[in-house]
CSV table of C-alpha atoms and ligand atoms in Angstrom, one decimal:
chain,number,residue,atom,x,y,z
A,5,MET,CA,0.0,0.0,0.0
A,6,ASP,CA,1.4,3.5,-0.9
A,7,ARG,CA,1.9,6.1,1.8
A,8,LEU,CA,-0.4,8.9,2.5
A,9,CYS,CA,1.5,12.2,1.4
A,10,GLU,CA,1.1,15.3,-0.9
A,11,ALA,CA,1.6,13.2,-4.1
A,12,THR,CA,-1.0,10.6,-3.2
A,13,LEU,CA,-3.7,13.0,-1.9
A,14,ASP,CA,-5.7,12.9,-5.1
A,15,ARG,CA,-5.9,9.1,-4.9
A,16,LEU,CA,-8.0,9.3,-1.7
A,17,PRO,CA,-11.7,8.1,-2.1
A,18,ALA,CA,-14.1,11.0,-2.7
A,19,THR,CA,-15.6,10.5,0.7
A,20,VAL,CA,-12.4,11.5,2.6
A,21,GLU,CA,-12.2,15.2,3.2
A,22,ARG,CA,-8.8,16.8,2.5
A,23,PRO,CA,-7.1,20.1,2.4
A,24,THR,CA,-8.6,22.2,-0.3
A,25,TYR,CA,-6.1,25.0,0.1
A,26,ASP,CA,-2.6,25.4,-1.3
A,27,ARG,CA,-0.4,24.0,1.4
A,28,GLU,CA,2.7,25.7,-0.3
A,29,ALA,CA,1.1,29.1,0.5
A,30,VAL,CA,0.5,28.4,4.2
A,31,THR,CA,2.9,30.2,6.4
A,32,THR,CA,3.7,29.5,10.2
A,33,GLY,CA,1.6,31.7,12.4
A,34,ILE,CA,1.4,29.2,15.3
A,35,VAL,CA,4.0,27.1,17.1
A,36,HIS,CA,2.3,24.3,18.9
A,37,LEU,CA,4.1,22.6,21.9
A,38,GLY,CA,3.0,18.9,22.3
A,39,ILE,CA,1.8,17.3,19.1
A,40,GLY,CA,0.1,14.2,20.7
A,41,ALA,CA,-3.1,12.7,19.5
A,42,PHE,CA,-5.2,15.5,21.3
A,43,HIS,CA,-3.8,18.4,19.4
A,44,ARG,CA,-3.9,16.5,16.2
A,45,ALA,CA,-7.6,15.8,16.6
A,46,HIS,CA,-8.5,19.2,18.0
A,47,GLN,CA,-6.7,22.5,17.4
A,48,ALA,CA,-5.1,21.1,14.2
A,49,VAL,CA,-8.6,20.3,12.8
A,50,TYR,CA,-10.1,23.6,13.6
A,51,THR,CA,-7.1,25.3,12.1
A,52,ASP,CA,-7.3,23.0,9.0
A,53,ARG,CA,-10.7,24.3,8.5
A,54,ILE,CA,-9.8,28.0,8.3
A,55,LEU,CA,-6.6,27.9,6.3
A,56,GLY,CA,-8.4,28.1,3.0
A,57,GLU,CA,-9.7,31.5,4.1
A,58,ASP,CA,-6.5,32.6,5.8
A,59,PRO,CA,-3.3,30.8,5.1
A,60,ARG,CA,-1.2,32.8,7.7
A,61,TRP,CA,-2.0,30.2,10.6
A,62,GLY,CA,-0.2,27.1,9.7
A,63,VAL,CA,1.1,25.2,12.7
A,64,LEU,CA,4.8,24.3,13.4
A,65,GLY,CA,4.3,21.3,15.7
A,66,VAL,CA,6.9,20.7,18.5
A,67,SER,CA,7.4,17.5,20.4
A,68,LEU,CA,9.1,18.2,23.7
A,69,ARG,CA,10.6,14.7,24.1
A,70,SER,CA,10.2,12.0,21.6
A,71,GLY,CA,10.7,12.2,17.8
A,72,GLU,CA,8.2,9.5,17.1
A,73,THR,CA,5.4,11.7,15.8
A,74,ARG,CA,7.8,13.7,13.6
A,75,ASP,CA,9.4,10.6,12.3
A,76,ALA,CA,6.1,8.9,11.5
A,77,LEU,CA,4.5,12.0,9.8
A,78,SER,CA,7.4,13.6,7.9
A,79,PRO,CA,7.4,10.9,5.2
A,80,GLN,CA,3.7,11.9,4.8
A,81,ASP,CA,4.5,15.6,4.4
A,82,GLY,CA,3.0,16.2,7.7
A,83,LEU,CA,-0.4,14.8,6.7
A,84,TRP,CA,-2.4,12.5,8.9
A,85,THR,CA,-6.0,11.2,9.1
A,86,VAL,CA,-8.5,11.9,11.6
A,87,ALA,CA,-11.3,9.3,11.8
A,88,THR,CA,-14.4,10.2,13.7
A,89,VAL,CA,-16.1,7.0,14.8
A,90,ASP,CA,-19.3,6.1,16.5
A,91,ALA,CA,-22.0,3.4,16.3
A,92,ASP,CA,-22.9,4.6,12.8
A,93,GLY,CA,-19.5,4.1,11.4
A,94,ALA,CA,-16.5,6.3,10.6
A,95,ARG,CA,-15.8,9.5,8.5
A,96,HIS,CA,-12.3,10.5,7.6
A,97,ARG,CA,-10.5,13.8,7.1
A,98,VAL,CA,-6.9,14.3,6.1
A,99,VAL,CA,-5.6,17.3,8.0
A,100,GLY,CA,-3.0,19.6,6.4
A,101,SER,CA,-2.5,22.4,9.0
A,102,SER,CA,1.1,21.3,9.8
A,103,THR,CA,3.9,23.4,8.3
A,104,GLY,CA,6.6,21.2,9.9
A,105,MET,CA,7.6,19.4,13.0
A,106,MET,CA,10.5,19.7,15.4
A,107,VAL,CA,11.8,17.9,18.4
A,108,ALA,CA,12.7,20.4,21.1
A,109,HIS,CA,15.6,18.7,22.7
A,110,GLU,CA,17.3,18.1,19.4
A,111,ASP,CA,17.6,21.8,18.8
A,112,PRO,CA,16.3,23.9,21.6
A,113,THR,CA,18.1,27.0,20.5
A,114,GLY,CA,16.8,26.8,17.0
A,115,LEU,CA,13.3,26.5,18.5
A,116,SER,CA,13.7,29.7,20.5
A,117,ILE,CA,14.8,31.3,17.2
A,118,ARG,CA,11.7,30.1,15.5
A,119,LEU,CA,9.5,31.4,18.3
A,120,ALA,CA,11.0,34.9,17.8
A,121,GLN,CA,10.2,35.0,14.0
A,122,PRO,CA,7.7,37.9,13.5
A,123,GLU,CA,5.2,35.7,11.5
A,124,VAL,CA,4.7,33.5,14.7
A,125,ARG,CA,1.9,35.2,16.7
A,126,ILE,CA,0.5,32.4,18.7
A,127,VAL,CA,2.4,29.7,20.9
A,128,SER,CA,-0.1,27.0,22.0
A,129,THR,CA,0.4,24.1,24.3
A,130,THR,CA,-1.0,20.6,24.9
A,131,VAL,CA,1.7,19.2,27.1
A,132,THR,CA,-0.6,17.4,29.6
A,133,GLU,CA,-0.9,18.5,33.3
A,134,LYS,CA,2.6,17.3,34.2
A,135,GLY,CA,4.1,19.4,31.5
A,136,TYR,CA,3.6,22.6,33.5
A,137,SER,CA,6.3,22.0,36.1
A,138,HIS,CA,3.8,23.2,38.8
A,139,ASP,CA,2.5,22.3,42.1
A,140,PRO,CA,-1.0,20.8,41.2
A,141,ALA,CA,-2.6,21.9,44.4
A,142,THR,CA,-1.5,25.6,44.3
A,143,GLY,CA,-0.7,26.1,40.6
A,144,ARG,CA,2.6,27.6,41.5
A,145,LEU,CA,6.0,26.9,39.8
A,146,ASN,CA,7.9,24.0,41.2
A,147,GLU,CA,11.2,25.7,41.5
A,148,ASP,CA,12.9,22.5,42.4
A,149,ASP,CA,11.9,20.7,39.3
A,150,PRO,CA,15.2,19.7,37.7
A,151,ASP,CA,14.2,21.0,34.3
A,152,ILE,CA,13.2,24.4,35.6
A,153,ARG,CA,16.5,24.6,37.5
A,154,HIS,CA,18.4,23.7,34.4
A,155,ASP,CA,16.5,26.3,32.3
A,156,LEU,CA,17.0,29.1,34.8
A,157,VAL,CA,20.7,28.8,34.2
A,158,HIS,CA,20.7,27.7,30.5
A,159,LEU,CA,17.9,29.7,29.0
A,160,ASP,CA,19.7,29.4,25.6
A,161,ARG,CA,18.7,25.7,25.5
A,162,PRO,CA,15.6,25.1,27.5
A,163,ARG,CA,14.2,21.7,28.4
A,164,SER,CA,10.8,22.5,30.0
A,165,THR,CA,7.7,24.0,28.4
A,166,ILE,CA,7.8,27.0,30.7
A,167,GLY,CA,11.6,27.6,29.9
A,168,THR,CA,10.8,27.2,26.2
A,169,ILE,CA,8.1,29.7,26.3
A,170,ALA,CA,10.2,32.1,28.3
A,171,ALA,CA,13.2,31.7,26.0
A,172,GLY,CA,11.1,32.6,23.0
A,173,LEU,CA,9.5,35.6,24.8
A,174,LYS,CA,13.0,36.8,25.9
A,175,ARG,CA,14.3,36.7,22.4
A,176,ARG,CA,11.3,38.7,21.0
A,177,ARG,CA,11.8,41.3,23.9
A,178,ASP,CA,15.6,41.5,23.1
A,179,ALA,CA,14.7,41.9,19.4
A,180,ARG,CA,12.0,44.6,20.4
A,181,LEU,CA,9.3,42.5,18.8
A,182,ALA,CA,5.8,42.3,20.2
A,183,PRO,CA,5.2,39.1,22.2
A,184,PHE,CA,3.2,36.1,20.8
A,185,THR,CA,0.0,35.2,22.6
A,186,VAL,CA,0.4,32.1,24.7
A,187,LEU,CA,-2.6,29.7,24.3
A,188,ALA,CA,-2.9,27.0,27.0
A,189,CYS,CA,-4.9,24.1,25.7
A,190,ASP,CA,-4.7,21.5,28.6
A,191,ASN,CA,-7.2,20.3,31.1
A,192,LEU,CA,-6.0,22.6,34.0
A,193,PRO,CA,-8.3,25.1,35.9
A,194,ALA,CA,-7.9,28.6,34.6
A,195,ASN,CA,-5.2,27.2,32.2
A,196,GLY,CA,-4.2,30.5,30.8
A,197,ARG,CA,-4.0,32.2,34.1
A,198,THR,CA,-2.1,29.3,35.6
A,199,LEU,CA,0.5,29.5,32.7
A,200,ARG,CA,0.7,33.2,33.0
A,201,GLY,CA,1.7,32.8,36.7
A,202,LEU,CA,4.2,30.1,35.9
A,203,VAL,CA,5.9,31.9,33.0
A,204,THR,CA,5.9,35.2,34.8
A,205,ARG,CA,7.5,33.6,37.9
A,206,PHE,CA,10.1,31.9,35.8
A,207,ALA,CA,10.8,35.2,34.0
A,208,GLU,CA,11.2,37.1,37.3
A,209,LEU,CA,13.7,34.5,38.5
A,210,VAL,CA,15.7,35.1,35.2
A,211,ASP,CA,15.5,38.9,35.5
A,212,PRO,CA,13.0,41.1,37.4
A,213,ASP,CA,12.6,43.4,34.4
A,214,PHE,CA,11.8,40.6,32.1
A,215,GLY,CA,9.3,39.3,34.6
A,216,ALA,CA,7.5,42.7,34.7
A,217,TRP,CA,7.5,42.8,30.8
A,218,VAL,CA,5.8,39.2,30.8
A,219,ALA,CA,3.4,40.3,33.3
A,220,GLY,CA,2.5,43.5,31.6
A,221,GLU,CA,2.7,42.6,27.9
A,222,VAL,CA,2.0,38.9,27.2
A,223,ARG,CA,-1.5,37.7,26.8
A,224,PHE,CA,-2.5,34.2,28.1
A,225,PRO,CA,-6.1,33.5,27.3
A,226,SER,CA,-7.7,30.5,28.9
A,227,THR,CA,-9.5,27.9,27.0
A,228,MET,CA,-11.7,25.0,27.6
A,229,VAL,CA,-10.8,22.1,25.2
A,230,ASP,CA,-12.9,19.0,24.7
A,231,ARG,CA,-12.6,16.0,22.5
A,232,ILE,CA,-12.2,12.3,23.6
A,233,VAL,CA,-9.1,11.2,21.7
A,234,PRO,CA,-7.7,7.8,22.8
A,235,ALA,CA,-4.2,6.7,22.0
A,236,THR,CA,-3.9,5.2,18.4
A,237,THR,CA,-3.8,1.5,18.3
A,238,ASP,CA,-2.5,-0.8,15.6
A,239,ALA,CA,-6.0,-1.8,14.8
A,240,ASP,CA,-6.8,1.9,14.3
A,241,ARG,CA,-3.8,2.2,11.9
A,242,ALA,CA,-4.9,-0.8,9.9
A,243,ALA,CA,-8.6,0.1,9.7
A,244,ILE,CA,-7.9,3.8,8.8
A,245,SER,CA,-5.3,3.0,6.2
A,246,ALA,CA,-7.6,0.4,4.7
A,247,ALA,CA,-10.6,3.0,4.6
A,248,ILE,CA,-8.4,5.7,2.9
A,249,GLY,CA,-6.6,3.3,0.6
A,250,LEU,CA,-3.2,4.6,1.6
A,251,GLU,CA,-0.9,3.8,4.5
A,252,ASP,CA,-1.0,6.3,7.4
A,253,ALA,CA,1.6,5.6,10.0
A,254,TRP,CA,-0.1,7.7,12.7
A,255,PRO,CA,-3.8,8.4,12.2
A,256,ILE,CA,-6.1,9.3,14.9
A,257,ALA,CA,-9.5,7.7,15.8
A,258,THR,CA,-11.8,10.1,17.9
A,259,GLU,CA,-15.4,10.8,18.6
A,260,PRO,CA,-17.4,13.2,16.4
A,261,PHE,CA,-17.9,15.7,19.2
A,262,MET,CA,-15.6,18.6,19.7
A,263,GLN,CA,-15.6,21.8,21.5
A,264,TRP,CA,-13.3,24.7,22.1
A,265,VAL,CA,-14.2,27.7,24.1
A,266,ILE,CA,-11.5,30.5,24.1
A,267,GLU,CA,-11.0,33.8,25.8
A,268,ASP,CA,-10.9,36.4,23.1
A,269,ASP,CA,-7.6,38.1,24.3
A,270,PHE,CA,-4.9,37.9,21.5
A,271,SER,CA,-2.3,40.5,21.0
A,272,LEU,CA,-1.4,39.8,17.4
A,273,GLY,CA,-4.6,38.5,16.0
A,274,ARG,CA,-6.0,35.1,15.9
A,275,PRO,CA,-7.5,32.7,13.3
A,276,ALA,CA,-11.2,33.0,12.7
A,277,TRP,CA,-11.7,29.7,14.6
A,278,ASP,CA,-15.2,30.9,15.5
A,279,THR,CA,-16.2,30.5,11.9
A,280,VAL,CA,-15.5,26.7,12.1
A,281,GLY,CA,-17.2,26.0,15.5
A,282,ALA,CA,-15.1,27.4,18.3
A,283,GLN,CA,-16.6,29.9,20.7
A,284,PHE,CA,-14.9,33.1,21.7
A,285,VAL,CA,-16.0,34.4,25.1
A,286,ALA,CA,-15.0,36.9,27.6
A,287,ASP,CA,-14.6,34.5,30.5
A,288,VAL,CA,-14.0,30.9,30.0
A,289,ALA,CA,-14.1,29.9,33.7
A,290,PRO,CA,-17.5,28.7,33.9
A,291,TYR,CA,-17.0,26.4,30.9
A,292,GLU,CA,-13.8,25.0,32.2
A,293,LEU,CA,-15.2,24.2,35.6
A,294,MET,CA,-18.1,22.5,33.9
A,295,LYS,CA,-16.0,20.4,31.7
A,296,LEU,CA,-13.3,19.5,34.3
A,297,ARG,CA,-15.7,18.6,36.9
A,298,LEU,CA,-18.5,16.9,35.0
A,299,LEU,CA,-16.5,15.1,32.2
A,300,ASN,CA,-13.0,14.7,33.6
A,301,GLY,CA,-13.9,14.1,37.2
A,302,SER,CA,-16.3,11.3,36.2
A,303,HIS,CA,-13.9,10.0,33.6
A,304,SER,CA,-11.2,9.5,36.2
A,305,THR,CA,-13.5,8.0,38.8
A,306,LEU,CA,-15.1,5.6,36.1
A,307,SER,CA,-11.6,4.6,35.0
A,308,TYR,CA,-10.1,3.7,38.3
A,309,LEU,CA,-13.2,1.8,39.3
A,310,GLY,CA,-13.8,0.3,35.9
A,311,HIS,CA,-10.3,-1.0,35.7
A,312,PHE,CA,-10.6,-2.7,39.1
A,313,MET,CA,-13.8,-4.3,37.8
A,314,GLY,CA,-11.9,-5.7,34.9
A,315,HIS,CA,-12.9,-3.3,32.1
A,316,GLU,CA,-10.3,-2.4,29.6
A,317,THR,CA,-12.2,0.5,28.0
A,318,VAL,CA,-14.6,3.3,29.1
A,319,ALA,CA,-17.4,1.9,26.9
A,320,GLU,CA,-17.1,-1.5,28.5
A,321,ALA,CA,-17.1,0.2,32.0
A,322,MET,CA,-20.3,2.1,31.1
A,323,ALA,CA,-21.9,-1.3,30.1
A,324,GLU,CA,-21.8,-2.1,33.8
A,325,PRO,CA,-25.2,-0.8,35.0
A,326,ALA,CA,-24.3,0.1,38.6
A,327,LEU,CA,-21.1,2.0,37.4
A,328,ALA,CA,-23.0,3.9,34.9
A,329,ARG,CA,-25.5,4.8,37.6
A,330,LEU,CA,-22.9,5.8,39.9
A,331,VAL,CA,-21.3,8.0,37.4
A,332,ALA,CA,-24.5,9.8,36.4
A,333,ASP,CA,-25.3,10.3,40.1
A,334,LEU,CA,-21.8,11.7,40.7
A,335,MET,CA,-22.4,14.2,37.9
A,336,VAL,CA,-25.9,15.2,38.8
A,337,GLU,CA,-25.9,15.1,42.6
A,338,GLU,CA,-22.3,16.1,43.5
A,339,CYS,CA,-20.7,18.0,40.7
A,340,ALA,CA,-23.4,19.9,39.1
A,341,PRO,CA,-24.5,21.8,42.3
A,342,THR,CA,-21.1,23.3,42.4
A,343,LEU,CA,-21.1,25.0,39.0
A,344,PRO,CA,-21.9,28.6,38.3
A,345,ASP,CA,-24.9,29.4,36.3
A,346,LEU,CA,-24.2,29.6,32.6
A,347,ALA,CA,-26.9,31.5,30.9
A,348,GLY,CA,-28.7,29.3,28.4
A,349,PHE,CA,-26.7,26.2,29.3
A,350,ASP,CA,-28.7,23.0,30.0
A,351,VAL,CA,-26.7,21.1,32.6
A,352,PRO,CA,-28.8,17.9,32.6
A,353,ALA,CA,-28.6,17.8,28.9
A,354,TYR,CA,-24.9,18.1,29.1
A,355,CYS,CA,-24.6,15.3,31.7
A,356,ALA,CA,-26.7,13.1,29.4
A,357,SER,CA,-24.5,13.9,26.4
A,358,LEU,CA,-21.4,12.9,28.4
A,359,ILE,CA,-23.0,9.6,29.3
A,360,ALA,CA,-23.7,9.0,25.6
A,361,ARG,CA,-20.1,10.0,24.7
A,362,PHE,CA,-18.6,7.6,27.3
A,363,ARG,CA,-20.7,4.8,25.9
A,364,ASN,CA,-19.4,5.3,22.3
A,365,PRO,CA,-18.8,1.7,21.3
A,366,ALA,CA,-16.5,2.5,18.6
A,367,LEU,CA,-13.9,4.3,20.8
A,368,ARG,CA,-11.4,2.1,22.5
A,369,HIS,CA,-10.5,4.5,25.3
A,370,ARG,CA,-8.5,2.6,27.8
A,371,THR,CA,-9.3,3.0,31.4
A,372,TRP,CA,-5.6,2.6,32.1
A,373,GLN,CA,-4.8,5.6,29.8
A,374,ILE,CA,-7.0,8.0,31.8
A,375,ALA,CA,-5.8,6.5,35.1
A,376,MET,CA,-2.4,7.9,34.3
A,377,ASP,CA,-1.0,10.9,36.1
A,378,GLY,CA,-3.7,11.0,38.8
A,379,SER,CA,-1.6,13.1,41.1
A,380,GLN,CA,-1.7,15.9,38.5
A,381,LYS,CA,-5.4,15.4,37.7
A,382,LEU,CA,-7.1,14.9,41.0
A,383,PRO,CA,-6.9,18.5,42.2
A,384,GLN,CA,-9.0,19.9,39.4
A,385,ARG,CA,-11.1,17.0,38.6
A,386,LEU,CA,-12.3,15.9,42.1
A,387,LEU,CA,-10.8,18.0,44.9
A,388,GLY,CA,-12.0,21.5,43.9
A,389,THR,CA,-15.5,20.1,43.6
A,390,ILE,CA,-15.1,18.4,47.1
A,391,ARG,CA,-14.0,21.8,48.6
A,392,ASP,CA,-17.1,23.5,47.2
A,393,ARG,CA,-19.3,20.8,48.3
A,394,LEU,CA,-17.9,20.9,51.9
A,395,ALA,CA,-18.3,24.7,52.0
A,396,ALA,CA,-21.9,24.3,51.1
A,397,GLY,CA,-22.5,21.4,53.4
A,398,GLY,CA,-23.2,18.9,50.6
A,399,SER,CA,-22.6,15.2,50.5
A,400,ILE,CA,-19.3,13.9,48.9
A,401,ASP,CA,-19.6,10.2,49.0
A,402,ARG,CA,-19.2,9.5,45.4
A,403,LEU,CA,-16.4,12.1,45.0
A,404,ALA,CA,-14.7,10.5,47.9
A,405,LEU,CA,-15.0,7.2,46.3
A,406,GLY,CA,-13.1,8.6,43.3
A,407,VAL,CA,-10.3,9.8,45.5
A,408,ALA,CA,-10.2,6.4,47.4
A,409,ALA,CA,-10.0,4.5,44.1
A,410,TRP,CA,-7.0,6.6,43.1
A,411,MET,CA,-5.4,5.7,46.5
A,412,ARG,CA,-6.1,2.1,45.8
A,413,TRP,CA,-4.6,2.5,42.3
A,414,VAL,CA,-1.3,4.0,43.4
A,415,THR,CA,-0.6,1.1,45.7
A,416,GLY,CA,0.3,-0.6,42.4
A,417,ILE,CA,-1.6,-3.9,43.2
A,418,ASP,CA,-5.0,-4.6,41.8
A,419,GLU,CA,-7.8,-6.6,43.4
A,420,GLN,CA,-6.4,-9.9,42.1
A,421,GLY,CA,-3.1,-9.1,43.6
A,422,ARG,CA,-1.5,-8.5,40.1
A,423,PRO,CA,0.8,-5.4,39.6
A,424,ILE,CA,-0.6,-2.2,38.1
A,425,ASP,CA,1.6,-0.3,35.7
A,426,VAL,CA,1.1,3.1,37.4
A,427,ARG,CA,2.3,6.0,35.4
A,428,ASP,CA,2.6,9.1,37.4
A,429,PRO,CA,5.4,11.6,38.0
A,430,MET,CA,4.9,10.9,41.7
A,431,ALA,CA,4.5,7.1,41.3
A,432,ALA,CA,7.6,6.2,43.2
A,433,ARG,CA,6.9,8.4,46.1
A,434,LEU,CA,3.2,7.4,46.4
A,435,ARG,CA,4.2,3.7,46.2
A,436,ALA,CA,6.6,4.1,49.0
A,437,LEU,CA,4.0,5.8,51.2
A,438,ALA,CA,1.5,3.1,50.4
A,439,ASP,CA,4.0,0.2,50.9
A,440,ALA,CA,4.9,1.7,54.4
A,441,ALA,CA,1.3,2.1,55.3
A,442,GLY,CA,0.1,-1.3,54.1
A,443,PRO,CA,-3.3,-2.1,52.5
A,444,VAL,CA,-5.4,-0.9,55.4
A,445,ALA,CA,-7.6,2.1,54.9
A,446,GLU,CA,-7.0,3.6,58.4
A,447,ARG,CA,-3.3,3.8,57.6
A,448,LEU,CA,-3.2,4.1,53.8
A,449,ALA,CA,-5.5,7.1,53.5
A,450,PRO,CA,-3.7,9.3,56.1
A,451,ALA,CA,-0.4,8.4,54.6
A,452,LEU,CA,-1.4,9.5,51.0
A,453,LEU,CA,-3.2,12.5,52.4
A,454,THR,CA,0.2,13.9,53.5
A,455,VAL,CA,1.0,14.7,49.9
A,456,GLY,CA,0.4,18.3,50.0
A,457,GLU,CA,1.1,18.8,46.3
A,458,VAL,CA,-2.2,17.0,45.7
A,459,PHE,CA,-4.3,17.7,48.7
A,460,GLY,CA,-3.1,21.1,49.7
A,461,ALA,CA,-3.0,22.1,53.4
A,462,ASP,CA,-6.8,22.3,54.0
A,463,LEU,CA,-8.4,19.0,53.0
A,464,PRO,CA,-6.3,16.8,55.2
A,465,GLY,CA,-7.4,18.6,58.2
A,466,ASP,CA,-11.2,18.3,57.4
A,467,PRO,CA,-12.6,15.3,59.1
A,468,ARG,CA,-15.7,15.2,56.8
A,469,PHE,CA,-13.2,14.7,53.9
A,470,THR,CA,-10.8,12.3,55.6
A,471,GLY,CA,-13.6,10.3,57.0
A,472,ALA,CA,-15.4,9.9,53.7
A,473,VAL,CA,-12.2,8.9,51.9
A,474,GLU,CA,-11.2,6.5,54.5
A,475,SER,CA,-14.6,4.8,54.6
A,476,ALA,CA,-14.7,4.5,50.8
A,477,LEU,CA,-11.1,3.1,50.8
A,478,ASP,CA,-11.9,0.7,53.5
A,479,ARG,CA,-15.0,-0.7,51.5
A,480,LEU,CA,-12.8,-0.9,48.3
A,481,LEU,CA,-10.0,-2.8,50.1
A,482,ARG,CA,-12.3,-5.1,51.9
A,483,ARG,CA,-15.0,-5.7,49.4
A,484,GLY,CA,-13.7,-4.7,46.1
A,485,ALA,CA,-14.9,-2.1,43.5
A,486,GLU,CA,-17.9,-4.0,42.2
A,487,ALA,CA,-19.5,-4.6,45.6
A,488,THR,CA,-18.7,-1.1,46.7
A,489,VAL,CA,-20.3,0.5,43.7
A,490,GLU,CA,-23.4,-1.7,43.9
A,491,ALA,CA,-23.9,-1.0,47.5
A,492,MET,CA,-23.4,2.8,47.1
A,493,VAL,CA,-26.0,2.9,44.2
A,494,ALA,CA,-28.5,0.8,46.2
A,495,GLU,CA,-28.0,3.0,49.3
A,496,ALA,CA,-28.7,6.1,47.1
A,497,ARG,CA,-31.9,4.5,45.9
A,498,ARG,CA,-33.3,4.0,49.3
B,8,CS2,C1,-9.2,12.1,29.9
B,8,CS2,C2,-9.2,13.3,29.0
B,8,CS2,O1,-7.1,11.1,29.7
B,8,CS2,C3,-7.9,11.8,30.5
B,8,CS2,O2,-7.6,12.0,31.5
B,8,CS2,O3,-10.1,12.4,31.0
B,8,CS2,O4,-8.0,13.3,28.1
B,8,CS2,C4,-10.5,13.5,28.2
B,8,CS2,O5,-10.7,12.5,27.3
B,8,CS2,C5,-10.5,14.8,27.5
B,8,CS2,O6,-10.3,15.8,28.4
B,8,CS2,C6,-11.8,15.0,26.8
B,8,CS2,O7,-11.9,16.4,26.3
């Protein structure tokens, strides 16, 4: 089978959408850090749709660590297929918004020089929660992070995302060029504001004047991003290549749904993403909270519990009636009441649509994938909701079960006594705490609650929280996830 590339584009079946603009005429207006599956199925697709109208917004994609994406896609002239799949079948689109790909650590200096080119007006990020070198509980820069320490001394060859952005901004300032807009696209609360705090603090440590310039001149709009994009499997590669009649080394299979809400605060212009479905608003905070708490909070809870119950994918876990019920109750009873009013927004309908999306039988979204990096995810997915519920005197039983399931997870041993491959930047520390405590809730819960980067200073001191987590963990350890979930759902029905 021939490879997908510019020269073979005209052999695609007529049903496959493809770039209708002249890719030669596209220039690089955006440098995107983190070209994983999410970016390639989300921002890259929105951008692909506007390039015909405005070719100034091509995307130079940067991988922070591995060269795999670049190596897979360069022989394809930076083209890849996005398949949107659901029970009705698949639709395919070849995306052409990439103007090139770089691997940051191969040429960090070259990357900052690119960032300082006048045509670059936006630098965006999908580097996942752990890519921010921050303390997840407070959102502040982790100044002990080895990459941050390195970058503070060697800003000419940065390693971290924060250092890379700062290096680009510094070059622009030194060249008396206006700064680019920094567009955070990760699932962090107030992602733009958080990133502003991190880059500003880093810049202050480099030089107070530079810090003041970043604080005063650089825009960091917040965004809410949403599309469920599982990691590509070999089966996806084979099915998608067969459907388009050309070999694609790294296509993406995703759901039809996508959403992007963006604060309209760009210093050097922006693509008309609103003409292709994105929404520009003055304040993205209510959207972000809604998505992080309802979607991601229940996604994580479902994934830990579902994995313990033997389900490899989210759709399989949702086929377990008690688990599906628990997740729906979690959303409606414990998360939704903490959300600010969003005019014209139908929260029950949104929850129902999330349930339907989780049930998408064509997506093989592994529970294990979502379970990754829990130490970085819990604060915004579950703990903020818990704080608001406690302040309002509401129940937190299901939220606490999610936290307890994470605690069970980081012990690294599943219900059958088999090892769990726990991927988390704090995995070793969490495991050491769990091993020292042993699998007994009254010791394990307090041991893990000492991790201030996750739980902050307040929650471990609130007996309503510690009691609920310990009791949920006790049930999980003694009776297992299935019996715990069933009992909780039955109790709620009484
Ligand atoms: C998921 C998210 O992997 C995870 O932790 O919860 O990636 C989720 O699929 C997206 O945020 C959906 O927009």
